[in-house]
Coordinates of C-alpha atoms in Angstrom, one line a residue:
Chain A
M23 CA 95.7 41.8 128.2
A24 CA 96.0 44.8 125.8
K25 CA 98.6 47.7 126.6
P26 CA 97.2 50.1 128.7
Y27 CA 95.7 52.6 126.9
K28 CA 97.3 55.9 127.0
L29 CA 95.5 59.1 125.8
G30 CA 96.2 61.0 122.2
H31 CA 99.6 58.6 121.7
D32 CA 98.1 56.7 118.4
F33 CA 99.1 56.9 115.5
R34 CA 95.7 59.8 114.3
T35 CA 96.1 61.7 116.5
Q36 CA 99.6 62.2 116.0
L37 CA 99.2 62.6 112.3
E38 CA 96.5 65.6 113.1
L39 CA 98.7 67.3 115.0
K40 CA 101.2 67.1 111.9
I41 CA 98.8 69.0 109.7
M42 CA 98.1 71.4 112.5
L43 CA 101.9 71.8 112.5
W44 CA 102.6 71.8 109.3
P45 CA 101.4 75.1 107.1
A46 CA 103.3 77.0 109.8
I47 CA 106.5 74.8 109.3
M48 CA 107.0 75.6 106.2
I49 CA 105.8 79.1 105.8
I50 CA 109.3 79.5 108.8
F51 CA 111.3 77.3 106.6
I52 CA 110.6 79.2 103.4
F53 CA 110.7 82.8 104.2
N54 CA 112.9 82.3 108.1
F55 CA 115.4 80.2 107.5
V56 CA 116.0 79.6 103.4
P57 CA 117.0 82.9 103.4
L58 CA 119.8 82.4 105.6
Y59 CA 121.7 81.2 103.0
G60 CA 121.6 84.5 101.1
L61 CA 123.5 85.1 104.0
L62 CA 126.7 84.0 101.8
L63 CA 126.3 86.7 99.5
A64 CA 128.4 89.6 102.3
F65 CA 131.9 87.2 101.6
K66 CA 131.4 87.1 97.9
H67 CA 132.1 89.0 95.1
Y68 CA 128.4 89.5 94.2
D69 CA 126.7 90.8 90.7
P70 CA 122.8 91.2 90.9
L71 CA 122.3 90.7 87.2
T72 CA 124.1 86.9 88.0
G73 CA 120.6 86.6 90.0
V74 CA 120.1 83.6 92.4
K75 CA 122.0 81.0 90.8
G76 CA 125.1 83.9 90.9
I77 CA 125.2 83.5 95.3
F78 CA 126.3 80.0 94.9
T79 CA 128.8 81.4 91.6
S80 CA 130.1 84.6 92.4
P81 CA 133.4 84.4 93.9
W82 CA 134.7 85.1 97.3
N83 CA 136.2 88.1 98.3
H84 CA 136.0 86.2 102.5
F85 CA 136.1 90.3 104.2
E86 CA 136.5 93.2 101.5
N87 CA 132.5 93.6 102.0
F88 CA 133.6 94.7 105.3
R89 CA 136.7 95.8 105.2
L90 CA 134.3 99.0 101.9
V91 CA 131.4 99.1 105.0
F92 CA 134.4 100.1 107.7
D93 CA 135.7 101.9 105.2
N94 CA 132.3 103.8 103.7
F95 CA 132.3 107.4 105.0
Q96 CA 128.9 107.0 106.0
F97 CA 129.1 104.3 107.7
W98 CA 130.2 105.4 111.3
P99 CA 127.9 108.6 111.5
M100 CA 124.9 106.1 110.5
V101 CA 126.4 103.5 113.5
R102 CA 126.1 106.6 115.7
N103 CA 122.1 108.0 114.7
T104 CA 121.3 104.5 115.2
L105 CA 123.3 104.3 119.0
G106 CA 122.4 107.3 119.8
I107 CA 118.0 107.6 118.8
N108 CA 117.8 104.4 120.5
L109 CA 120.1 105.7 123.5
L110 CA 118.1 108.7 124.4
G111 CA 115.1 107.7 123.3
N112 CA 114.9 104.4 126.1
L113 CA 116.8 106.8 128.4
I114 CA 113.7 108.9 128.3
G115 CA 110.9 106.6 127.1
I116 CA 111.5 104.0 129.4
P117 CA 111.2 106.2 132.8
V118 CA 108.7 108.4 131.4
T119 CA 106.2 105.0 130.4
M120 CA 107.2 103.9 133.8
T121 CA 106.0 107.0 135.4
F122 CA 103.1 108.1 133.5
A123 CA 101.7 104.3 134.0
L124 CA 102.3 105.0 138.6
L125 CA 100.3 108.1 138.0
L126 CA 97.8 106.4 135.5
N127 CA 97.1 103.9 138.0
E128 CA 97.2 106.4 141.1
I129 CA 93.3 107.7 139.3
K130 CA 91.0 106.1 141.1
H131 CA 87.6 107.2 138.9
A132 CA 87.4 103.5 136.5
R133 CA 85.6 105.3 133.4
F134 CA 88.8 108.3 133.9
K135 CA 91.0 105.9 134.4
S136 CA 89.8 103.9 130.6
W137 CA 89.5 107.0 128.9
V138 CA 92.3 107.7 129.3
Q139 CA 94.0 104.8 128.3
T140 CA 91.5 104.1 125.1
V141 CA 93.1 107.8 123.5
T142 CA 96.5 107.3 124.2
Y143 CA 96.6 104.0 122.6
L144 CA 95.3 105.4 119.7
P145 CA 98.9 107.0 117.9
H146 CA 99.4 103.6 118.9
F147 CA 96.9 102.1 115.9
L148 CA 98.0 104.7 113.3
S149 CA 100.9 103.7 111.0
W150 CA 103.8 106.1 110.9
V151 CA 103.3 107.2 107.3
I152 CA 100.4 108.6 109.1
F153 CA 101.5 110.0 112.0
G154 CA 104.8 110.9 111.3
G155 CA 102.7 113.3 108.2
L156 CA 100.6 114.4 110.7
F157 CA 103.8 115.3 113.1
I158 CA 105.6 116.7 109.5
N159 CA 102.7 119.0 109.1
L160 CA 102.1 119.7 113.3
L161 CA 106.1 120.8 113.0
N162 CA 106.3 122.6 109.5
P163 CA 107.4 126.0 109.5
D164 CA 105.0 127.8 107.9
S165 CA 101.6 126.1 108.6
G166 CA 102.2 123.7 111.5
I167 CA 101.1 125.0 114.7
V168 CA 104.5 124.0 116.8
N169 CA 106.5 126.7 115.0
Y170 CA 102.8 129.4 115.4
V171 CA 102.8 128.6 118.8
L172 CA 106.3 129.0 119.8
L173 CA 106.7 132.2 117.5
H174 CA 103.8 134.1 119.6
L175 CA 105.2 133.0 123.1
G176 CA 108.0 134.8 122.0
L177 CA 110.2 132.1 122.4
I178 CA 111.9 132.3 119.1
D179 CA 112.2 134.6 116.2
E180 CA 112.3 132.6 113.2
P181 CA 110.6 129.2 112.7
I182 CA 112.4 125.7 113.5
Q183 CA 113.1 124.0 110.7
F184 CA 112.2 121.2 112.8
L185 CA 112.5 118.2 109.7
G186 CA 114.6 120.5 107.7
D187 CA 118.1 121.1 109.7
P188 CA 119.9 117.8 110.9
K189 CA 120.2 119.8 114.5
H190 CA 116.6 118.8 115.2
F191 CA 116.7 115.6 114.0
W192 CA 116.9 112.6 117.0
G193 CA 114.8 115.6 119.0
V194 CA 112.0 114.2 116.4
A195 CA 112.2 111.2 115.9
I196 CA 112.5 110.5 119.6
G197 CA 109.5 113.1 120.8
T198 CA 106.9 111.7 118.5
G199 CA 108.3 108.1 119.1
L200 CA 108.0 108.7 122.6
L201 CA 104.3 110.0 122.4
K202 CA 103.2 107.0 119.8
D203 CA 104.3 104.5 122.0
L204 CA 103.2 106.2 125.5
G205 CA 100.1 104.8 126.1
W206 CA 100.3 101.3 125.1
G207 CA 103.3 101.2 127.0
A208 CA 102.1 101.4 130.0
I209 CA 99.8 98.3 129.5
L210 CA 103.3 96.6 130.2
Y211 CA 103.5 97.8 133.7
L212 CA 99.1 98.4 134.0
A213 CA 99.4 94.6 134.5
A214 CA 102.4 94.1 136.3
I215 CA 100.7 96.9 139.5
A216 CA 97.7 95.0 138.9
G217 CA 100.3 91.4 139.8
I218 CA 101.4 93.1 143.1
D219 CA 99.7 91.7 146.1
Q220 CA 96.7 93.6 147.5
S221 CA 97.7 93.0 151.4
L222 CA 101.5 95.1 150.7
Y223 CA 99.7 98.0 150.7
E224 CA 98.0 97.7 153.3
A225 CA 100.9 96.3 155.7
A226 CA 102.7 99.7 154.2
A227 CA 99.6 101.2 155.2
I228 CA 99.1 100.3 159.0
D229 CA 103.0 101.0 159.0
G230 CA 102.7 105.3 158.1
A231 CA 103.7 105.0 154.9
G232 CA 101.8 107.7 152.8
R233 CA 101.0 107.5 148.6
F234 CA 104.8 108.6 147.7
K235 CA 106.4 105.8 149.9
R236 CA 104.1 102.9 148.7
I237 CA 104.8 103.8 145.3
V238 CA 108.4 103.5 145.8
H239 CA 108.6 100.5 148.5
V240 CA 105.7 98.9 147.0
T241 CA 105.0 99.2 143.8
I242 CA 108.1 99.6 142.1
P243 CA 110.2 96.3 143.6
G244 CA 107.2 94.7 142.4
I245 CA 107.2 95.8 138.7
L246 CA 110.8 95.8 138.8
P247 CA 110.9 92.3 136.7
T248 CA 108.6 93.6 134.2
L249 CA 111.3 96.6 134.0
M250 CA 113.7 94.6 133.4
I251 CA 112.8 92.4 130.2
L252 CA 111.6 95.9 128.7
I253 CA 115.3 97.2 129.1
I254 CA 116.5 93.6 127.8
F255 CA 114.7 93.6 124.7
A256 CA 115.7 98.0 124.5
V257 CA 119.1 96.9 125.0
S258 CA 119.0 93.7 121.7
G259 CA 116.9 96.0 120.4
M260 CA 119.9 99.2 120.1
L261 CA 120.7 98.4 116.0
N262 CA 117.0 98.3 115.5
N263 CA 115.4 101.0 114.3
N264 CA 111.9 101.7 113.7
F265 CA 112.8 101.9 109.3
D266 CA 108.7 102.3 109.6
Q267 CA 109.0 106.0 111.3
I268 CA 113.0 107.0 110.4
Y269 CA 112.0 106.6 106.5
V270 CA 108.8 108.6 106.7
L271 CA 110.8 111.6 109.1
Q272 CA 113.7 111.1 106.5
N273 CA 115.0 114.0 104.1
P274 CA 117.5 115.2 101.8
V275 CA 118.1 118.0 103.8
N276 CA 118.4 115.9 106.8
L277 CA 120.1 112.6 106.0
P278 CA 123.5 113.3 107.7
T279 CA 121.3 112.7 111.6
S280 CA 118.7 110.8 110.5
E281 CA 120.7 107.8 108.0
V282 CA 120.0 104.2 110.0
I283 CA 121.4 101.2 110.1
D284 CA 118.0 100.1 108.5
T285 CA 117.8 102.6 106.2
F286 CA 121.4 102.0 104.9
I287 CA 120.6 99.2 104.3
Y288 CA 117.8 99.4 102.1
R289 CA 119.2 102.6 100.5
V290 CA 122.7 100.4 99.5
G291 CA 121.0 97.4 98.9
L292 CA 117.3 98.1 97.1
Q293 CA 118.2 100.8 95.3
Q294 CA 122.0 101.3 94.4
F295 CA 121.7 97.2 94.2
Q296 CA 125.2 96.8 96.0
F297 CA 123.7 93.2 97.4
D298 CA 126.9 91.8 99.0
T299 CA 127.3 95.3 101.3
A300 CA 124.1 95.1 101.9
T301 CA 124.2 91.5 103.1
A302 CA 127.2 92.4 105.3
I303 CA 125.4 95.5 106.8
G304 CA 122.5 92.9 107.8
L305 CA 125.3 90.5 109.1
L306 CA 126.8 93.1 111.2
K307 CA 123.8 93.8 112.6
S308 CA 122.5 90.3 113.0
V309 CA 125.8 89.3 115.4
F310 CA 126.0 92.6 117.3
A311 CA 122.2 91.7 117.8
L312 CA 122.5 88.6 118.9
I313 CA 125.5 89.5 121.6
L314 CA 123.4 92.4 123.1
L315 CA 120.6 90.4 123.8
V316 CA 123.2 87.3 125.3
G317 CA 124.8 89.9 127.2
A318 CA 122.2 91.7 129.0
T319 CA 120.0 88.7 129.2
T320 CA 122.7 87.5 131.6
L321 CA 123.4 90.7 133.6
S322 CA 119.8 90.9 134.1
K323 CA 120.2 87.2 135.7
K324 CA 123.4 88.1 137.8
L325 CA 122.1 91.5 138.7
T326 CA 117.7 90.9 139.8
K327 CA 118.1 86.6 138.9
S328 CA 115.0 87.9 136.1
G329 CA 116.0 87.6 133.3
L330 CA 114.5 85.9 129.9
F331 CA 115.4 82.6 129.5
Chain B
M20 CA 85.3 110.5 154.2
V21 CA 84.3 113.8 152.5
G22 CA 87.1 116.3 154.4
G23 CA 88.9 113.2 155.6
R24 CA 91.7 113.4 153.0
S25 CA 94.5 116.3 153.4
W26 CA 95.1 118.8 151.2
R27 CA 98.6 117.3 150.2
E28 CA 97.1 114.4 148.7
R29 CA 93.6 117.2 146.7
L30 CA 96.6 118.8 145.5
F31 CA 98.2 115.4 143.8
A32 CA 94.6 114.1 142.6
V33 CA 94.0 117.3 141.0
S34 CA 97.4 117.5 139.4
N35 CA 97.4 113.7 138.3
V36 CA 94.4 115.0 136.1
G37 CA 95.5 117.3 134.7
I38 CA 98.5 115.5 133.4
M39 CA 96.5 112.8 132.4
L40 CA 94.7 115.7 130.4
I41 CA 97.4 116.7 128.8
A42 CA 98.2 113.4 127.8
M43 CA 94.8 113.5 126.4
L44 CA 95.1 116.8 124.6
L45 CA 98.5 115.6 123.1
T46 CA 97.1 112.2 121.7
L47 CA 94.2 113.6 119.8
Y48 CA 95.0 117.1 119.2
P49 CA 97.4 116.0 116.4
F50 CA 94.6 114.3 114.9
W51 CA 92.5 117.1 115.2
F52 CA 94.5 119.4 113.5
S53 CA 94.7 117.2 110.4
I54 CA 90.9 116.7 110.6
A55 CA 90.0 119.7 110.8
N56 CA 92.7 121.3 108.1
S57 CA 91.3 118.9 105.5
L58 CA 87.9 120.2 105.9
N59 CA 89.1 123.3 105.1
T60 CA 89.4 124.6 101.6
G61 CA 93.4 125.4 100.7
D62 CA 92.9 128.6 98.8
D63 CA 92.4 129.2 102.4
L64 CA 95.1 127.6 104.4
R65 CA 97.2 130.4 102.0
F66 CA 96.2 133.1 105.1
G67 CA 97.2 131.2 107.4
P68 CA 96.9 128.0 109.2
I69 CA 94.4 126.7 111.5
F70 CA 94.1 125.0 114.6
L71 CA 90.9 124.3 116.2
W72 CA 88.3 124.6 113.3
P73 CA 87.7 125.5 110.0
R74 CA 87.1 129.5 108.3
D75 CA 85.4 128.3 105.1
F76 CA 84.3 124.4 105.4
T77 CA 84.6 122.4 102.5
W78 CA 84.1 118.4 102.1
A79 CA 86.0 118.6 98.2
S80 CA 88.9 117.0 99.5
W81 CA 87.7 114.1 101.3
E82 CA 85.8 114.0 98.3
T83 CA 88.7 113.6 95.8
V84 CA 90.1 111.2 98.3
L85 CA 87.4 109.2 98.6
L86 CA 86.0 109.2 94.4
D87 CA 90.1 108.6 93.2
P88 CA 90.8 105.4 91.2
S89 CA 94.3 105.3 92.3
I90 CA 92.8 105.3 96.0
L91 CA 90.5 103.6 95.7
H92 CA 92.3 101.1 94.7
A93 CA 95.3 101.5 96.9
A94 CA 92.6 100.7 99.5
W95 CA 91.1 97.8 97.9
I96 CA 94.6 96.2 97.8
S97 CA 95.1 97.0 101.7
G98 CA 91.8 95.8 103.1
S99 CA 91.8 92.8 101.0
R100 CA 95.1 92.1 102.0
T101 CA 94.5 92.7 105.7
V102 CA 91.7 90.5 105.9
I103 CA 93.1 87.9 103.9
V104 CA 96.6 87.6 106.1
T105 CA 94.3 88.5 109.3
A106 CA 91.8 85.3 108.9
V107 CA 94.8 82.8 107.7
S108 CA 97.8 83.8 110.0
I109 CA 95.5 83.7 113.0
T110 CA 94.4 80.3 112.1
Y111 CA 97.8 79.2 111.2
T112 CA 98.8 80.4 114.0
A113 CA 96.6 79.4 116.7
M114 CA 96.4 76.5 115.3
F115 CA 99.9 75.6 115.5
A116 CA 99.8 76.7 119.3
Y117 CA 97.2 73.9 119.8
A118 CA 99.7 71.4 118.4
F119 CA 101.8 72.5 120.5
S120 CA 100.3 72.5 123.9
R121 CA 99.5 69.5 123.1
P122 CA 100.9 67.1 126.2
Y123 CA 101.2 63.7 123.8
L124 CA 102.3 65.7 120.6
K125 CA 105.2 64.0 119.8
G126 CA 108.9 65.7 118.7
K127 CA 108.3 68.7 120.3
W128 CA 112.0 69.9 120.3
F129 CA 111.8 69.8 116.9
Y130 CA 109.1 72.4 116.8
A131 CA 110.0 74.3 119.3
A132 CA 113.7 74.5 118.1
V133 CA 112.2 76.0 114.6
G134 CA 110.1 78.4 116.3
F135 CA 113.2 80.2 118.7
T136 CA 115.3 80.2 115.4
S137 CA 112.6 82.0 114.3
M138 CA 112.6 84.5 116.6
Y139 CA 116.9 85.1 116.9
F140 CA 117.0 84.1 113.2
S141 CA 116.1 85.7 109.5
G142 CA 118.4 86.8 106.8
G143 CA 117.9 90.2 106.2
L144 CA 116.3 92.0 103.8
I145 CA 118.4 91.9 100.8
P146 CA 118.4 87.5 100.7
S147 CA 114.5 88.1 101.1
F148 CA 114.6 90.4 98.5
M149 CA 116.4 88.1 96.6
L150 CA 114.2 84.9 98.0
M151 CA 110.7 86.9 96.6
N152 CA 112.1 87.2 92.6
W153 CA 113.6 83.4 92.9
L154 CA 109.9 82.3 94.5
G155 CA 108.3 85.0 91.8
L156 CA 106.5 86.7 94.4
Y157 CA 108.5 90.1 93.2
D158 CA 105.5 92.4 92.4
Q159 CA 103.1 90.0 92.4
Y160 CA 100.0 90.7 95.1
W161 CA 101.3 87.0 97.0
V162 CA 103.8 88.7 98.1
Y163 CA 101.7 90.2 100.8
I164 CA 100.2 86.9 101.3
L165 CA 102.1 84.6 101.6
P166 CA 104.9 85.3 103.6
F167 CA 102.2 86.2 106.2
L168 CA 100.6 83.6 106.5
F169 CA 102.2 82.2 109.7
S170 CA 101.9 85.8 112.5
G171 CA 105.5 84.8 114.4
F172 CA 105.9 82.3 118.0
W173 CA 105.8 84.5 119.9
N174 CA 102.4 84.9 119.4
V175 CA 102.5 80.4 119.8
I176 CA 103.7 81.0 123.1
I177 CA 100.3 83.8 124.2
F178 CA 98.0 81.0 122.6
N179 CA 100.0 78.9 124.2
A180 CA 99.5 80.0 128.1
N181 CA 95.7 81.0 126.8
F182 CA 95.4 77.2 125.9
K183 CA 97.4 76.0 128.6
A184 CA 94.0 77.4 130.8
I185 CA 91.8 75.6 129.8
S186 CA 90.6 72.6 132.1
S187 CA 92.3 69.3 130.5
A188 CA 89.2 67.7 131.6
L189 CA 87.9 69.3 128.6
F190 CA 89.6 68.0 126.4
E191 CA 90.0 64.3 127.8
S192 CA 86.5 64.2 127.4
A193 CA 86.3 65.3 123.9
K194 CA 89.0 62.4 123.4
I195 CA 87.2 59.4 125.0
D196 CA 83.8 61.1 123.3
G197 CA 86.5 60.3 120.3
A198 CA 86.2 64.0 118.9
N199 CA 89.3 63.9 116.5
E200 CA 91.6 67.0 117.2
F201 CA 90.4 69.5 114.2
T202 CA 87.1 68.7 116.3
I203 CA 88.6 69.5 119.3
F204 CA 90.5 72.7 118.0
F205 CA 87.9 74.5 115.8
R206 CA 84.6 73.6 118.2
I207 CA 86.2 73.4 121.8
V208 CA 89.2 75.2 122.0
F209 CA 88.3 78.2 119.3
P210 CA 85.3 79.4 121.2
L211 CA 87.0 79.4 124.4
S212 CA 89.9 82.2 123.7
K213 CA 87.1 84.7 122.0
P214 CA 89.5 86.6 124.4
V215 CA 93.0 85.7 123.1
L216 CA 92.2 85.6 119.3
A217 CA 90.5 89.3 118.8
A218 CA 93.4 91.2 120.9
L219 CA 95.5 88.3 118.4
S220 CA 93.9 89.4 115.2
V221 CA 94.0 93.0 115.7
F222 CA 96.9 93.1 116.4
V223 CA 97.8 91.1 113.2
A224 CA 94.9 93.7 111.2
V225 CA 96.9 96.5 112.1
G226 CA 100.7 95.1 111.5
V227 CA 99.2 94.4 108.1
W228 CA 96.9 97.7 107.1
N229 CA 99.6 99.8 108.5
D230 CA 102.6 98.3 106.7
Y231 CA 104.2 99.5 103.6
G232 CA 107.6 98.1 103.7
V233 CA 106.9 95.3 102.0
T234 CA 105.8 97.4 98.5
L235 CA 108.2 99.9 99.3
Y236 CA 110.9 96.5 99.4
F237 CA 108.7 94.0 96.5
T238 CA 106.9 95.5 94.7
Q239 CA 107.0 98.0 91.7
S240 CA 104.3 98.4 89.6
T241 CA 101.2 100.9 90.4
D242 CA 99.0 99.2 90.4
L243 CA 99.9 96.7 93.9
Q244 CA 100.7 100.5 95.9
T245 CA 98.8 99.8 99.3
L246 CA 97.0 102.7 101.1
Q247 CA 99.3 103.6 103.0
Y248 CA 102.2 103.8 100.7
L249 CA 100.5 106.2 98.4
I250 CA 99.7 108.5 101.4
L251 CA 103.7 107.4 101.8
R252 CA 104.6 109.3 98.7
L253 CA 101.5 112.0 98.8
V254 CA 103.4 112.7 101.9
Q255 CA 107.0 112.9 100.2
S256 CA 106.7 115.1 97.3
S257 CA 104.8 117.6 99.3
D258 CA 107.4 118.1 101.5
A259 CA 109.7 117.4 98.4
V260 CA 108.2 120.7 97.3
E261 CA 109.4 122.7 100.5
H262 CA 112.6 121.3 100.7
M263 CA 113.8 122.0 96.9
A264 CA 114.8 118.6 96.1
N265 CA 113.3 115.7 94.3
L266 CA 112.5 112.7 95.6
V267 CA 111.0 109.5 94.7
G268 CA 108.0 110.3 95.8
G269 CA 107.3 112.7 92.7
N270 CA 107.2 110.4 89.7
N271 CA 104.8 108.1 91.1
P272 CA 102.2 108.4 88.4
N273 CA 99.5 108.3 91.3
V274 CA 100.5 110.4 92.6
A275 CA 101.3 113.0 90.1
S276 CA 98.0 111.9 88.7
L277 CA 96.6 113.1 91.8
Y278 CA 97.9 115.9 92.1
S279 CA 97.5 117.1 88.8
K280 CA 94.2 117.0 88.6
V281 CA 93.3 119.0 91.5
Q282 CA 96.2 121.9 90.7
G283 CA 94.0 124.9 90.0
Q284 CA 90.8 123.9 92.0
G285 CA 90.9 126.2 95.1
A286 CA 89.2 124.3 97.2
V287 CA 91.8 121.3 96.9
N288 CA 95.7 121.5 97.2
A289 CA 98.2 119.1 98.0
R290 CA 98.3 119.8 101.7
T291 CA 94.7 119.3 102.4
L292 CA 94.7 115.8 100.0
Q293 CA 97.6 114.7 101.9
L294 CA 95.4 115.2 105.2
A295 CA 92.4 114.3 104.6
S296 CA 94.2 110.8 103.1
M297 CA 95.7 110.3 106.0
V298 CA 92.6 111.0 108.4
I299 CA 89.9 108.5 105.9
A300 CA 92.9 105.9 105.9
S301 CA 92.8 105.6 109.5
I302 CA 89.9 105.3 110.0
P303 CA 89.2 101.6 109.9
M304 CA 91.8 100.8 112.9
I305 CA 90.6 104.0 115.2
I306 CA 86.8 102.0 115.0
L307 CA 88.7 98.9 115.6
Y308 CA 90.8 98.7 118.3
P309 CA 88.2 100.1 121.3
F310 CA 86.0 96.6 120.4
A311 CA 88.7 95.0 121.6
Q312 CA 90.2 96.7 123.9
R313 CA 88.9 95.1 126.7
F314 CA 90.7 91.7 125.6
F315 CA 94.5 93.4 125.4
V316 CA 95.5 92.7 128.9
K317 CA 92.8 89.6 129.7
G318 CA 94.3 87.8 126.4
V319 CA 97.6 89.1 125.2
L320 CA 99.3 88.6 129.1
L321 CA 96.9 85.7 130.8
G322 CA 99.7 83.6 132.7
S323 CA 102.1 86.6 133.2
V324 CA 99.3 88.8 135.5
K325 CA 98.6 87.2 138.5
E326 CA 94.5 87.2 138.5

């Protein structure tokens, strides 16, 4: 008797599957894993002129690079900007986006609803160069509409230098970030709402719950797992600014409040060619980001029994 | 049920519609502002900004942008890169996900480990920069293509959920009929996964088209500039004039030649040129996304959404 035939366990099938897997595996290895070796630079005194060979031959200086980073007068303001923009951005962004989704869900006219969605998705599909560029124009003290309207309503006496005054940068970054992904961010909440058992709403209605009570007692608990995942992502991304956004809005005048970790790494590394220091900052950032991710997931599992893993 | 609703309900419905209209206005207006301004003559804009409608209509800025050889070249770099990367990376990623989703794949733990690790660990900017140099990709067109031929393990997870939803009877009967894995993938799985393919293709295409980081980090020659990068420099150099600061963008030869060409030409100035190029560069994505919109939720959230 021949062995029972097991579908797909033959050599040929396995070979075909391997051929399908290997292009992606090779790209991951070369472009994701090989650079991990370059992290050694963080612990070395490296001269960019020595090229790739220098990663191996340059002398160790242990934690000297990290000490240089902490001693850099730009370091702590930059950490403050990164955390400030992200923390405030999420504290405002998450509730506003969720409220927008809840309100959008209450629109019963299907075609109007889909129009609102299509239109509010638009900025998500524009690049930060374009969306940021638009706002640089709109917020312009001389020719932008924002200052024009505020002046003519008598709310201000002279134009606000939105991007020319460090005071306003956080506000501009948070505001434009919110507007760009308001509609897009609502998608996840809407999908979660669509997954809520309709009979819960009927039961609530029979019990005499009005629209507001149904939202509070049925919809919000229903989207809690989604909300939790988004909060985990927000916490673990706390050190990750949107380079594309910040770099576009940044200029030499607002640098004191607009320099964030990612732009700092770019400036130190690729403009000042201090590869070792820039790598050290990058490594610090990744380590803390990983701690944040694990911490947020663990905490969320403890609190709500829903986490990423 | 006319009249069956209380005044509170009606008030809520009306103000809710109002809020939605405001959200739409806030989203669309910036875009409209730049269209209107880019279609106005630059000379006329000096007498004050326009908000709703061109005062002194002209196509001159659009014509300048659409006829400028360096912008057209940048558009070609961006466009060709977007098409190649989207087509190849979606194929590679879907192929990976298909093989990964097969219950009879041996050594699955290895692929899962590689995939998950790739999501959370990367060398960062400087090690990547050195890698590109080492591979000879620095300042080469290939730097736009090769590193992006796999669109990430996150997309594998999404594809995986979709492929698992396809009835396994289809696979089994195809296999028994002697179809090999490639035939199954291209003839059965591909056609059955149009929603997720459409959605993820749009996401990848948008990401590539909108990217300027690769140009900023890994290239230096002017003929490798992407459209987004060129617009970034246009924005930054006219911004720099305003802040009386000398920024890197000011000495970009492409930008300098474009600005010097329109100098003294009343219909076009740095501002209208900038806005016209922004509007034109966003047109491809604006046309693309509404077509794929109905697939976004269906394709991407499948598995996480109860039907």
